[in-house]
PDB file of C-alpha atoms in Angstrom:
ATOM      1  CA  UNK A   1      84.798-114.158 137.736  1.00 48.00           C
ATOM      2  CA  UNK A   2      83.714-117.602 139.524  1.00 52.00           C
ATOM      3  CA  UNK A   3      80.156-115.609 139.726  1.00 54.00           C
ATOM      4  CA  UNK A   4      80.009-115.324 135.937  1.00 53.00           C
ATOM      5  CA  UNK A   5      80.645-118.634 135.440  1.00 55.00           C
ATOM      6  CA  UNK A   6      78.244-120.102 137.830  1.00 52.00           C
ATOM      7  CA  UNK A   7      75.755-117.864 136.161  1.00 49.00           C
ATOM      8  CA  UNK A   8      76.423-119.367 132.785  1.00 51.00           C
ATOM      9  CA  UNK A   9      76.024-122.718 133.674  1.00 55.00           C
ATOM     10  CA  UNK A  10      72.254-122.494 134.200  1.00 52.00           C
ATOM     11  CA  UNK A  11      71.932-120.452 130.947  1.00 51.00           C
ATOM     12  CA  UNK A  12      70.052-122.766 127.929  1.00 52.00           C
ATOM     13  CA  UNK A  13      72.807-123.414 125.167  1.00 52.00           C
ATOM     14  CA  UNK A  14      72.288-124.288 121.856  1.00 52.00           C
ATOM     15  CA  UNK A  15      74.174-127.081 120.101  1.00 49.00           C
ATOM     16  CA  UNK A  16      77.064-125.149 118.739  1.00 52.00           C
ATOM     17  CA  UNK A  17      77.144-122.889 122.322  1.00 54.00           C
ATOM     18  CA  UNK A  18      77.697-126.704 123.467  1.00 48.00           C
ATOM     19  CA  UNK A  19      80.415-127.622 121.101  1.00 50.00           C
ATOM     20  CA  UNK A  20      82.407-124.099 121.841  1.00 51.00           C
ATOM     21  CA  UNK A  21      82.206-125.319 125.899  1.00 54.00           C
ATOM     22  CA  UNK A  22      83.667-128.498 125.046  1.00 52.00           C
ATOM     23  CA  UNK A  23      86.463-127.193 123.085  1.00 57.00           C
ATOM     24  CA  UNK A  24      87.511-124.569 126.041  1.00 58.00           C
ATOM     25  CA  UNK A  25      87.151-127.503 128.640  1.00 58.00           C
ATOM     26  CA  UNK A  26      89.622-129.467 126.399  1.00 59.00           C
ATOM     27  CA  UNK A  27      91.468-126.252 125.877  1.00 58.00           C
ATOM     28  CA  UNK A  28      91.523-125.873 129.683  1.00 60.00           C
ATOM     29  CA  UNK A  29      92.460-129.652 130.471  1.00 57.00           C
ATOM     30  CA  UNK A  30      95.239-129.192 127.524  1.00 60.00           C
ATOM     31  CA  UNK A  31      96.597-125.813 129.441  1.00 62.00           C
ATOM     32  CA  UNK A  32      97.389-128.212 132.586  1.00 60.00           C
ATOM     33  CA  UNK A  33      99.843-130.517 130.713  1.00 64.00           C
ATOM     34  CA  UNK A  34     102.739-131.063 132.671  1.00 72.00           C
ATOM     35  CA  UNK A  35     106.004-129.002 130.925  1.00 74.00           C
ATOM     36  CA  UNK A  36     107.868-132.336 130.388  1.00 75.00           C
ATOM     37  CA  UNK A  37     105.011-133.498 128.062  1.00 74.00           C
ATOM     38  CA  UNK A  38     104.751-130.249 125.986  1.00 73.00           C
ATOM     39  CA  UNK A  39     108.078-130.606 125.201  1.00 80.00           C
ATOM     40  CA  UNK A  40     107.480-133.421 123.514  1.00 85.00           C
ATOM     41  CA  UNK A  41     106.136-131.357 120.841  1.00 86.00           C
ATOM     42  CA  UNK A  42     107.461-131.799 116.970  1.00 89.00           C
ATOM     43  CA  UNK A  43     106.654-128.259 116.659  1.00 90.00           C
ATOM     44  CA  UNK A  44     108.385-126.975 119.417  1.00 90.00           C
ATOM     45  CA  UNK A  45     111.459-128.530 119.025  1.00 93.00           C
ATOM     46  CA  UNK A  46     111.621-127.425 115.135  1.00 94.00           C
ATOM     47  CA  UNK A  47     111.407-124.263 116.248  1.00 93.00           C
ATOM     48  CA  UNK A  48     114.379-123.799 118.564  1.00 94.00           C
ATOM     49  CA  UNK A  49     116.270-125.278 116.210  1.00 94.00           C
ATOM     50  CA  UNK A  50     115.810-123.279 113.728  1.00 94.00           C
ATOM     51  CA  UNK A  51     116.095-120.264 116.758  1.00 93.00           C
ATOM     52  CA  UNK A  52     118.983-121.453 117.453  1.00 94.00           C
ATOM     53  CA  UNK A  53     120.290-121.752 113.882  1.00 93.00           C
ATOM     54  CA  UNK A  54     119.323-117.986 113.126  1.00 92.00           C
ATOM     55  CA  UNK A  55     121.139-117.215 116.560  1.00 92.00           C
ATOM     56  CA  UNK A  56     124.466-119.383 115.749  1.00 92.00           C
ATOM     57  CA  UNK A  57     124.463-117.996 112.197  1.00 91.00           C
ATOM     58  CA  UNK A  58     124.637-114.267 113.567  1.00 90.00           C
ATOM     59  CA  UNK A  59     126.794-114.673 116.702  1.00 91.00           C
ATOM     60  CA  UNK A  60     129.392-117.320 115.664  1.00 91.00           C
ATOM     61  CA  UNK A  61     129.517-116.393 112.148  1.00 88.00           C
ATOM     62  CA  UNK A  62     128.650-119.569 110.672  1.00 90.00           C
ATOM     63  CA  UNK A  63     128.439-117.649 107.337  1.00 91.00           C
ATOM     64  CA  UNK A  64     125.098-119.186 106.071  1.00 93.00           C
ATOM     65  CA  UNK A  65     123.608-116.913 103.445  1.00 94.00           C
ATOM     66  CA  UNK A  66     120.773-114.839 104.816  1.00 91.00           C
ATOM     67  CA  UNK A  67     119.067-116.535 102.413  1.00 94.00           C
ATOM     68  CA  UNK A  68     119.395-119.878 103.070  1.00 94.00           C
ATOM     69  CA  UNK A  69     118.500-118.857 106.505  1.00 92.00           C
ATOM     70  CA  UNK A  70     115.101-117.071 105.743  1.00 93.00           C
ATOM     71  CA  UNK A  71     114.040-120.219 103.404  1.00 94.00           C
ATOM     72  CA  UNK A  72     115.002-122.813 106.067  1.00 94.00           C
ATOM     73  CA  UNK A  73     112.636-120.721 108.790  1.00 93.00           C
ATOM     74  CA  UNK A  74     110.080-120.892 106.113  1.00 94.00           C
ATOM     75  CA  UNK A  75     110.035-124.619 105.706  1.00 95.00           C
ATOM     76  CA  UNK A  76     109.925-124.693 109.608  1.00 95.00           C
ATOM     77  CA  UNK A  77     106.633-122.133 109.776  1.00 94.00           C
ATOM     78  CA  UNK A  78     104.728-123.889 107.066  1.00 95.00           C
ATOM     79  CA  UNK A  79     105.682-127.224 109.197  1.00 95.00           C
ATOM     80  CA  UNK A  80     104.132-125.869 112.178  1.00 93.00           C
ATOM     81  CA  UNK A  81     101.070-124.182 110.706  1.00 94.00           C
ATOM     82  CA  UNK A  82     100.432-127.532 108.694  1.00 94.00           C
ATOM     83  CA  UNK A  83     100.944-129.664 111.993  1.00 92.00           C
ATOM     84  CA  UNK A  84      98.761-127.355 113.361  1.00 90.00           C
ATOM     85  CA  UNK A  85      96.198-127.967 110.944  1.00 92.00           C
ATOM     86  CA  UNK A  86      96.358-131.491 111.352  1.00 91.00           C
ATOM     87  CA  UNK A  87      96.542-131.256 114.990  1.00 86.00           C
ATOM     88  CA  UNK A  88      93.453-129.032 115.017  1.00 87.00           C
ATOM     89  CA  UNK A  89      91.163-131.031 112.787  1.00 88.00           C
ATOM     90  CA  UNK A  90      92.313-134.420 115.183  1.00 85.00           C
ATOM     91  CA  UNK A  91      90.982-132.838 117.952  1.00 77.00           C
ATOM     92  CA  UNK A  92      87.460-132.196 116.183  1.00 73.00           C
TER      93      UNK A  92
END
């Protein structure tokens, strides 16, 4: 696989070839985080909260309509996906 690389690095790129590169080198350098700074994340932590809500609700019987349930994990994925967004076009 190191082969392949080396062999693309003396391929001519185009522009966009050149903005794709720098995205996965960001991508990579973003993959290396350490785990105490990813869970720093918004989005994470909405997330196990509302896993752990779903969880609570079924095991210990909180008694939350199923309802109430499914709409609260909605807000929480159209958070994410929208932070995503917004993450996404910062790093641009």
């Amino acid at each position: 696989m190191n082969t392949i690389r080396q062999l693309i690095q003396y391929v001519p790129i185009k522009k966009n070839d050149l903005i794709l590169q720098m995205r996965s080198e960001k991508h990579q350098a973003e993959r290396g985080k350490p785990i105490m700074e990813k869970l720093k994340s918004r989005k994470f932590w909405m997330a196990i909260v509302t896993a752990g809500l779903v969880i609570a609700n079924n095991r210990l019987g909180l008694n939350i309509p199923e309802e109430s349930i499914m709409s609260i994990a909605g807000v929480v994925v159209a958070y994410i996906l929208g932070q995503s967004h917004v993450d996404a076009k910062k790093a641009e």
